[in-house]
Amino acid sequence: MRRKLFAANWKMNLDPVAARDLVKAIRAELDPELGALGKEREVMIAPPAILIPAVQQELAGSAIALGAQNMYFEDHGAFTGEISAPMLKAFGVTHVILGHSERRHVFGETDELINKKVKAALRHDLTPILCIGETLAQREAGDTTKTLTNQLLNGLQELDCAQIARVVIAYEPVWAIGTGKNATPDQAQTEHRALRGVLIERADEDTAHNIRILYGGSVTAENVDSLMSKPDIDGALVGGASLRAESFVRIVRALKL
Ligand code: PEP
């Protein structure tokens, strides 16, 4: 049984007061349930880097994990504006989102850079959430499978099976992120199943079976149940709907109500 992961990506939103209020509201609902739910589902919140200390304080004593939205692959040095894995770990971060489509398309991150970051995260015992996804043009050109396969294999370069098993994959079609247009559950399931097939070839059956593949792209309280009912969808990476306690809590409770 793969443990479902529901990950909140706050992107560049909120201030310290609003961040603390949001965590309090989420904890009030989820803390009492996470003991029982914790075996089957995991919850993570990734605030903007500057809000990590505030959110760390606010999460004290909770089973909800703390994540980061990005990091650099070097540990320290002359890298103005960057944050490293050891720095994140010092503030209780356990997960890091890497290769998000906004990092790829707005900030020009390449597969090669993302692979270095994945390796750095693993070296420091952080769980990397490796994001991959096709653009609308790539989908319309029939290049979805090729694009996803390339991003996946490039992101996992030089990793052995034991390392691959520690990575979480997030399939996020670029055309579905922040657009209100989610992939249909069947579309997402098709890609997730295909990605698991690629992982069987790249690693082995066990690794491919155990690795978690999240879906991200306009996940809401309304569509989460149908997405999570698919056998190869192991949770969600949630942007917009994670900024309101009510919708994020409902998403974490997928298929439970
Ligand atoms: C994301 O930021 O990873 C995301 C999927 O955003 P949204 O849920 O807003 O589409």
mmCIF file of C-alpha atoms and ligand atoms in Angstrom:
data_model
loop_
_atom_site.group_PDB
_atom_site.id
_atom_site.type_symbol
_atom_site.label_atom_id
_atom_site.label_comp_id
_atom_site.label_asym_id
_atom_site.label_seq_id
_atom_site.Cartn_x
_atom_site.Cartn_y
_atom_site.Cartn_z
ATOM 1 C CA MET A 1 0.000 0.000 0.000
ATOM 2 C CA ARG A 2 1.499 3.327 -1.029
ATOM 3 C CA ARG A 3 0.952 6.065 1.562
ATOM 4 C CA LYS A 4 -0.828 8.962 -0.105
ATOM 5 C CA LEU A 5 0.901 12.349 0.120
ATOM 6 C CA PHE A 6 -1.052 15.601 0.055
ATOM 7 C CA ALA A 7 1.384 18.458 -0.427
ATOM 8 C CA ALA A 8 0.529 22.163 -0.242
ATOM 9 C CA ASN A 9 2.562 24.463 -2.454
ATOM 10 C CA TRP A 10 1.848 28.001 -1.271
ATOM 11 C CA LYS A 11 4.065 29.461 -4.025
ATOM 12 C CA MET A 12 4.877 33.187 -3.471
ATOM 13 C CA ASN A 13 1.852 33.936 -1.286
ATOM 14 C CA LEU A 14 0.985 34.940 2.288
ATOM 15 C CA ASP A 15 2.803 36.900 5.007
ATOM 16 C CA PRO A 16 3.882 35.665 8.466
ATOM 17 C CA VAL A 17 0.537 36.463 10.105
ATOM 18 C CA ALA A 18 -1.564 34.891 7.356
ATOM 19 C CA ALA A 19 0.765 31.871 7.205
ATOM 20 C CA ARG A 20 0.444 31.234 10.939
ATOM 21 C CA ASP A 21 -3.336 31.645 10.789
ATOM 22 C CA LEU A 22 -3.586 29.197 7.903
ATOM 23 C CA VAL A 23 -1.462 26.576 9.685
ATOM 24 C CA LYS A 24 -3.555 26.974 12.847
ATOM 25 C CA ALA A 25 -6.766 26.487 10.891
ATOM 26 C CA ILE A 26 -5.407 23.395 9.096
ATOM 27 C CA ARG A 27 -4.086 21.894 12.342
ATOM 28 C CA ALA A 28 -7.378 22.456 14.124
ATOM 29 C CA GLU A 29 -9.055 20.191 11.570
ATOM 30 C CA LEU A 30 -6.350 17.673 10.716
ATOM 31 C CA ASP A 31 -4.355 17.109 13.913
ATOM 32 C CA PRO A 32 -7.090 15.048 15.574
ATOM 33 C CA GLU A 33 -7.352 12.845 12.473
ATOM 34 C CA LEU A 34 -3.741 12.407 11.500
ATOM 35 C CA GLY A 35 -3.031 9.776 14.158
ATOM 36 C CA ALA A 36 -5.513 7.431 12.514
ATOM 37 C CA LEU A 37 -5.004 8.713 8.975
ATOM 38 C CA GLY A 38 -1.227 8.889 9.268
ATOM 39 C CA LYS A 39 -0.680 5.290 8.233
ATOM 40 C CA GLU A 40 -2.401 5.819 4.935
ATOM 41 C CA ARG A 41 -1.796 9.486 4.218
ATOM 42 C CA GLU A 42 0.872 12.080 4.783
ATOM 43 C CA VAL A 43 0.438 15.865 4.713
ATOM 44 C CA MET A 44 3.103 18.430 3.868
ATOM 45 C CA ILE A 45 3.095 22.226 3.636
ATOM 46 C CA ALA A 46 5.668 24.109 1.540
ATOM 47 C CA PRO A 47 5.593 27.838 2.337
ATOM 48 C CA PRO A 48 7.796 30.486 0.695
ATOM 49 C CA ALA A 49 11.338 30.085 2.068
ATOM 50 C CA ILE A 50 11.207 33.193 4.227
ATOM 51 C CA LEU A 51 8.112 31.894 6.022
ATOM 52 C CA ILE A 52 9.652 28.494 6.845
ATOM 53 C CA PRO A 53 10.732 29.504 10.400
ATOM 54 C CA ALA A 54 7.260 30.837 11.244
ATOM 55 C CA VAL A 55 5.571 27.745 9.833
ATOM 56 C CA GLN A 56 8.056 25.479 11.615
ATOM 57 C CA GLN A 57 7.068 27.087 14.936
ATOM 58 C CA GLU A 58 3.398 26.827 14.110
ATOM 59 C CA LEU A 59 3.723 23.139 13.179
ATOM 60 C CA ALA A 60 5.498 22.156 16.424
ATOM 61 C CA GLY A 61 3.972 18.936 17.739
ATOM 62 C CA SER A 62 2.005 18.246 14.571
ATOM 63 C CA ALA A 63 2.355 15.249 12.240
ATOM 64 C CA ILE A 64 2.158 17.651 9.294
ATOM 65 C CA ALA A 65 5.531 17.811 7.540
ATOM 66 C CA LEU A 66 7.355 20.966 6.476
ATOM 67 C CA GLY A 67 8.545 21.345 2.906
ATOM 68 C CA ALA A 68 10.428 23.818 0.732
ATOM 69 C CA GLN A 69 9.531 24.903 -2.795
ATOM 70 C CA ASN A 70 13.083 24.842 -4.133
ATOM 71 C CA MET A 71 16.748 24.753 -3.109
ATOM 72 C CA TYR A 72 20.223 24.901 -4.618
ATOM 73 C CA PHE A 73 22.418 21.822 -4.977
ATOM 74 C CA GLU A 74 25.576 23.178 -3.336
ATOM 75 C CA ASP A 75 25.786 23.159 0.461
ATOM 76 C CA HIS A 76 27.242 26.668 0.895
ATOM 77 C CA GLY A 77 29.334 29.284 -0.872
ATOM 78 C CA ALA A 78 29.090 32.224 -3.248
ATOM 79 C CA PHE A 79 25.565 31.578 -4.566
ATOM 80 C CA THR A 80 23.740 34.831 -3.885
ATOM 81 C CA GLY A 81 20.058 34.432 -3.241
ATOM 82 C CA GLU A 82 20.122 30.664 -2.903
ATOM 83 C CA ILE A 83 19.282 28.308 -0.035
ATOM 84 C CA SER A 84 20.869 24.893 0.543
ATOM 85 C CA ALA A 85 19.681 21.531 1.829
ATOM 86 C CA PRO A 86 21.553 21.843 5.165
ATOM 87 C CA MET A 87 19.920 25.244 5.714
ATOM 88 C CA LEU A 88 16.480 23.787 5.092
ATOM 89 C CA LYS A 89 17.193 20.873 7.389
ATOM 90 C CA ALA A 90 18.216 23.257 10.172
ATOM 91 C CA PHE A 91 14.650 24.569 10.101
ATOM 92 C CA GLY A 92 12.958 21.193 10.219
ATOM 93 C CA VAL A 93 12.282 20.817 6.498
ATOM 94 C CA THR A 94 11.866 17.196 5.390
ATOM 95 C CA HIS A 95 10.584 17.522 1.799
ATOM 96 C CA VAL A 96 11.598 19.710 -1.121
ATOM 97 C CA ILE A 97 9.699 20.369 -4.348
ATOM 98 C CA LEU A 98 12.129 20.301 -7.287
ATOM 99 C CA GLY A 99 11.655 21.086 -10.960
ATOM 100 C CA HIS A 100 8.243 22.669 -10.524
ATOM 101 C CA SER A 101 6.998 23.903 -13.891
ATOM 102 C CA GLU A 102 7.347 27.505 -12.725
ATOM 103 C CA ARG A 103 11.013 26.813 -11.927
ATOM 104 C CA ARG A 104 11.432 25.246 -15.372
ATOM 105 C CA HIS A 105 9.498 27.780 -17.417
ATOM 106 C CA VAL A 106 9.849 31.086 -15.510
ATOM 107 C CA PHE A 107 13.366 30.555 -14.157
ATOM 108 C CA GLY A 108 14.806 28.396 -16.940
ATOM 109 C CA GLU A 109 15.758 25.370 -14.836
ATOM 110 C CA THR A 110 17.044 22.476 -16.915
ATOM 111 C CA ASP A 111 16.768 18.730 -16.350
ATOM 112 C CA GLU A 112 20.494 18.714 -15.603
ATOM 113 C CA LEU A 113 20.181 21.314 -12.828
ATOM 114 C CA ILE A 114 17.104 19.599 -11.407
ATOM 115 C CA ASN A 115 18.957 16.265 -11.328
ATOM 116 C CA LYS A 116 21.765 17.887 -9.312
ATOM 117 C CA LYS A 117 19.174 19.184 -6.878
ATOM 118 C CA VAL A 118 17.504 15.761 -6.565
ATOM 119 C CA LYS A 119 20.874 14.204 -5.756
ATOM 120 C CA ALA A 120 21.660 16.940 -3.205
ATOM 121 C CA ALA A 121 18.290 16.434 -1.511
ATOM 122 C CA LEU A 122 18.897 12.685 -1.205
ATOM 123 C CA ARG A 123 22.443 13.247 0.056
ATOM 124 C CA HIS A 124 20.955 15.289 2.898
ATOM 125 C CA ASP A 125 18.064 12.952 3.571
ATOM 126 C CA LEU A 126 15.382 15.282 2.262
ATOM 127 C CA THR A 127 12.524 13.770 0.270
ATOM 128 C CA PRO A 128 12.639 15.270 -3.233
ATOM 129 C CA ILE A 129 9.319 15.790 -4.985
ATOM 130 C CA LEU A 130 10.407 15.719 -8.614
ATOM 131 C CA CYS A 131 7.878 17.564 -10.781
ATOM 132 C CA ILE A 132 7.438 16.728 -14.437
ATOM 133 C CA GLY A 133 4.819 17.796 -16.953
ATOM 134 C CA GLU A 134 4.111 18.541 -20.577
ATOM 135 C CA THR A 135 3.043 21.883 -22.034
ATOM 136 C CA LEU A 136 -0.151 22.212 -24.054
ATOM 137 C CA ALA A 137 1.900 22.447 -27.255
ATOM 138 C CA GLN A 138 3.714 19.218 -26.394
ATOM 139 C CA ARG A 139 0.410 17.461 -25.637
ATOM 140 C CA GLU A 140 -1.165 18.696 -28.866
ATOM 141 C CA ALA A 141 1.881 17.567 -30.849
ATOM 142 C CA GLY A 142 1.515 14.053 -29.394
ATOM 143 C CA ASP A 143 4.733 14.447 -27.414
ATOM 144 C CA THR A 144 3.372 13.905 -23.905
ATOM 145 C CA THR A 145 4.891 10.469 -23.306
ATOM 146 C CA LYS A 146 8.256 11.455 -24.764
ATOM 147 C CA THR A 147 8.385 14.663 -22.709
ATOM 148 C CA LEU A 148 7.454 12.972 -19.445
ATOM 149 C CA THR A 149 9.816 10.060 -20.012
ATOM 150 C CA ASN A 150 12.720 12.389 -20.749
ATOM 151 C CA GLN A 151 12.054 14.609 -17.733
ATOM 152 C CA LEU A 152 11.700 11.572 -15.484
ATOM 153 C CA LEU A 153 14.825 9.760 -16.676
ATOM 154 C CA ASN A 154 16.912 12.935 -16.725
ATOM 155 C CA GLY A 155 15.751 13.895 -13.249
ATOM 156 C CA LEU A 156 16.751 10.455 -11.932
ATOM 157 C CA GLN A 157 20.160 10.264 -13.679
ATOM 158 C CA GLU A 158 22.861 8.407 -11.752
ATOM 159 C CA LEU A 159 20.506 7.237 -9.001
ATOM 160 C CA ASP A 160 20.351 3.601 -7.952
ATOM 161 C CA CYS A 161 17.123 1.771 -7.101
ATOM 162 C CA ALA A 162 17.369 2.477 -3.379
ATOM 163 C CA GLN A 163 17.726 6.199 -4.109
ATOM 164 C CA ILE A 164 14.919 6.225 -6.672
ATOM 165 C CA ALA A 165 12.650 4.608 -4.084
ATOM 166 C CA ARG A 166 13.101 7.690 -1.872
ATOM 167 C CA VAL A 167 11.929 10.114 -4.576
ATOM 168 C CA VAL A 168 8.317 11.238 -4.950
ATOM 169 C CA ILE A 169 7.241 12.043 -8.515
ATOM 170 C CA ALA A 170 4.632 14.725 -9.207
ATOM 171 C CA TYR A 171 2.952 14.646 -12.598
ATOM 172 C CA GLU A 172 1.809 18.193 -13.255
ATOM 173 C CA PRO A 173 0.627 18.979 -16.781
ATOM 174 C CA VAL A 174 1.725 22.574 -17.348
ATOM 175 C CA TRP A 175 -1.603 23.416 -19.000
ATOM 176 C CA ALA A 176 -3.417 22.395 -15.816
ATOM 177 C CA ILE A 177 -1.416 24.391 -13.272
ATOM 178 C CA GLY A 178 -3.318 27.378 -11.936
ATOM 179 C CA THR A 179 -5.660 27.336 -14.922
ATOM 180 C CA GLY A 180 -8.713 25.645 -13.413
ATOM 181 C CA LYS A 181 -8.375 22.985 -16.148
ATOM 182 C CA ASN A 182 -7.417 19.739 -14.449
ATOM 183 C CA ALA A 183 -6.436 16.606 -16.334
ATOM 184 C CA THR A 184 -9.366 14.215 -16.254
ATOM 185 C CA PRO A 185 -8.869 11.317 -13.840
ATOM 186 C CA ASP A 186 -8.510 9.002 -16.845
ATOM 187 C CA GLN A 187 -5.919 11.234 -18.518
ATOM 188 C CA ALA A 188 -3.923 11.433 -15.294
ATOM 189 C CA GLN A 189 -4.208 7.687 -14.658
ATOM 190 C CA THR A 190 -2.932 6.964 -18.184
ATOM 191 C CA GLU A 191 0.189 9.066 -17.614
ATOM 192 C CA HIS A 192 0.783 7.734 -14.105
ATOM 193 C CA ARG A 193 0.532 4.147 -15.337
ATOM 194 C CA ALA A 194 2.935 4.915 -18.183
ATOM 195 C CA LEU A 195 5.388 6.537 -15.759
ATOM 196 C CA ARG A 196 5.299 3.461 -13.553
ATOM 197 C CA GLY A 197 6.134 1.444 -16.667
ATOM 198 C CA VAL A 198 9.154 3.663 -17.330
ATOM 199 C CA LEU A 199 10.237 3.157 -13.723
ATOM 200 C CA ILE A 200 10.046 -0.627 -14.081
ATOM 201 C CA GLU A 201 12.517 -0.359 -16.973
ATOM 202 C CA ARG A 202 14.734 2.211 -15.276
ATOM 203 C CA ALA A 203 14.743 0.610 -11.811
ATOM 204 C CA ASP A 204 12.840 -2.576 -11.015
ATOM 205 C CA GLU A 205 9.294 -3.844 -10.343
ATOM 206 C CA ASP A 206 9.455 -3.290 -6.589
ATOM 207 C CA THR A 207 10.772 0.240 -6.818
ATOM 208 C CA ALA A 208 8.255 1.148 -9.499
ATOM 209 C CA HIS A 209 5.436 -0.352 -7.470
ATOM 210 C CA ASN A 210 6.393 1.439 -4.253
ATOM 211 C CA ILE A 211 7.236 4.894 -5.580
ATOM 212 C CA ARG A 212 4.572 7.535 -5.102
ATOM 213 C CA ILE A 213 3.327 9.488 -8.113
ATOM 214 C CA LEU A 214 1.292 12.560 -7.181
ATOM 215 C CA TYR A 215 -1.001 14.457 -9.505
ATOM 216 C CA GLY A 216 -0.903 18.268 -9.550
ATOM 217 C CA GLY A 217 -2.797 20.806 -11.627
ATOM 218 C CA SER A 218 -5.961 22.547 -10.465
ATOM 219 C CA VAL A 219 -6.782 19.957 -7.804
ATOM 220 C CA THR A 220 -9.800 21.163 -5.820
ATOM 221 C CA ALA A 221 -12.142 19.939 -3.119
ATOM 222 C CA GLU A 222 -14.571 19.151 -5.940
ATOM 223 C CA ASN A 223 -12.372 17.030 -8.203
ATOM 224 C CA VAL A 224 -10.036 15.370 -5.695
ATOM 225 C CA ASP A 225 -12.172 12.292 -5.010
ATOM 226 C CA SER A 226 -12.382 11.227 -8.642
ATOM 227 C CA LEU A 227 -8.648 11.807 -9.163
ATOM 228 C CA MET A 228 -7.672 9.877 -6.024
ATOM 229 C CA SER A 229 -9.913 6.960 -6.933
ATOM 230 C CA LYS A 230 -7.460 6.015 -9.691
ATOM 231 C CA PRO A 231 -5.066 3.212 -8.786
ATOM 232 C CA ASP A 232 -1.812 4.895 -9.818
ATOM 233 C CA ILE A 233 -2.514 8.336 -8.309
ATOM 234 C CA ASP A 234 -0.877 8.472 -4.894
ATOM 235 C CA GLY A 235 -1.770 11.930 -3.669
ATOM 236 C CA ALA A 236 -1.776 15.509 -4.836
ATOM 237 C CA LEU A 237 0.447 18.546 -5.121
ATOM 238 C CA VAL A 238 -1.910 21.443 -4.534
ATOM 239 C CA GLY A 239 -1.316 25.101 -5.351
ATOM 240 C CA GLY A 240 -4.255 27.507 -5.279
ATOM 241 C CA ALA A 241 -6.597 25.312 -3.238
ATOM 242 C CA SER A 242 -3.963 24.925 -0.508
ATOM 243 C CA LEU A 243 -4.241 28.610 0.400
ATOM 244 C CA ARG A 244 -7.607 28.102 2.105
ATOM 245 C CA ALA A 245 -7.851 25.767 5.078
ATOM 246 C CA GLU A 246 -11.291 24.527 4.143
ATOM 247 C CA SER A 247 -10.358 23.384 0.647
ATOM 248 C CA PHE A 248 -6.976 21.933 1.594
ATOM 249 C CA VAL A 249 -8.457 19.985 4.514
ATOM 250 C CA ARG A 250 -11.170 18.602 2.240
ATOM 251 C CA ILE A 251 -8.507 17.551 -0.274
ATOM 252 C CA VAL A 252 -6.549 15.695 2.433
ATOM 253 C CA ARG A 253 -9.779 13.927 3.361
ATOM 254 C CA ALA A 254 -10.237 12.675 -0.207
ATOM 255 C CA LEU A 255 -12.460 9.599 -0.419
ATOM 256 C CA LYS A 256 -13.023 9.726 3.337
ATOM 257 C CA LEU A 257 -16.327 11.606 3.581
HETATM 258 C C1 PEP B 1 1.208 23.625 -8.199
HETATM 259 O O1 PEP B 1 1.587 24.716 -7.871
HETATM 260 O O2 PEP B 1 1.975 22.667 -8.111
HETATM 261 C C2 PEP B 1 -0.167 23.477 -8.679
HETATM 262 C C3 PEP B 1 -0.550 22.298 -9.104
HETATM 263 O O3 PEP B 1 -0.964 24.591 -8.676
HETATM 264 P P1 PEP B 1 -2.576 24.624 -8.825
HETATM 265 O O4 PEP B 1 -3.109 23.601 -7.850
HETATM 266 O O5 PEP B 1 -2.953 26.032 -8.433
HETATM 267 O O6 PEP B 1 -2.900 24.295 -10.224
#
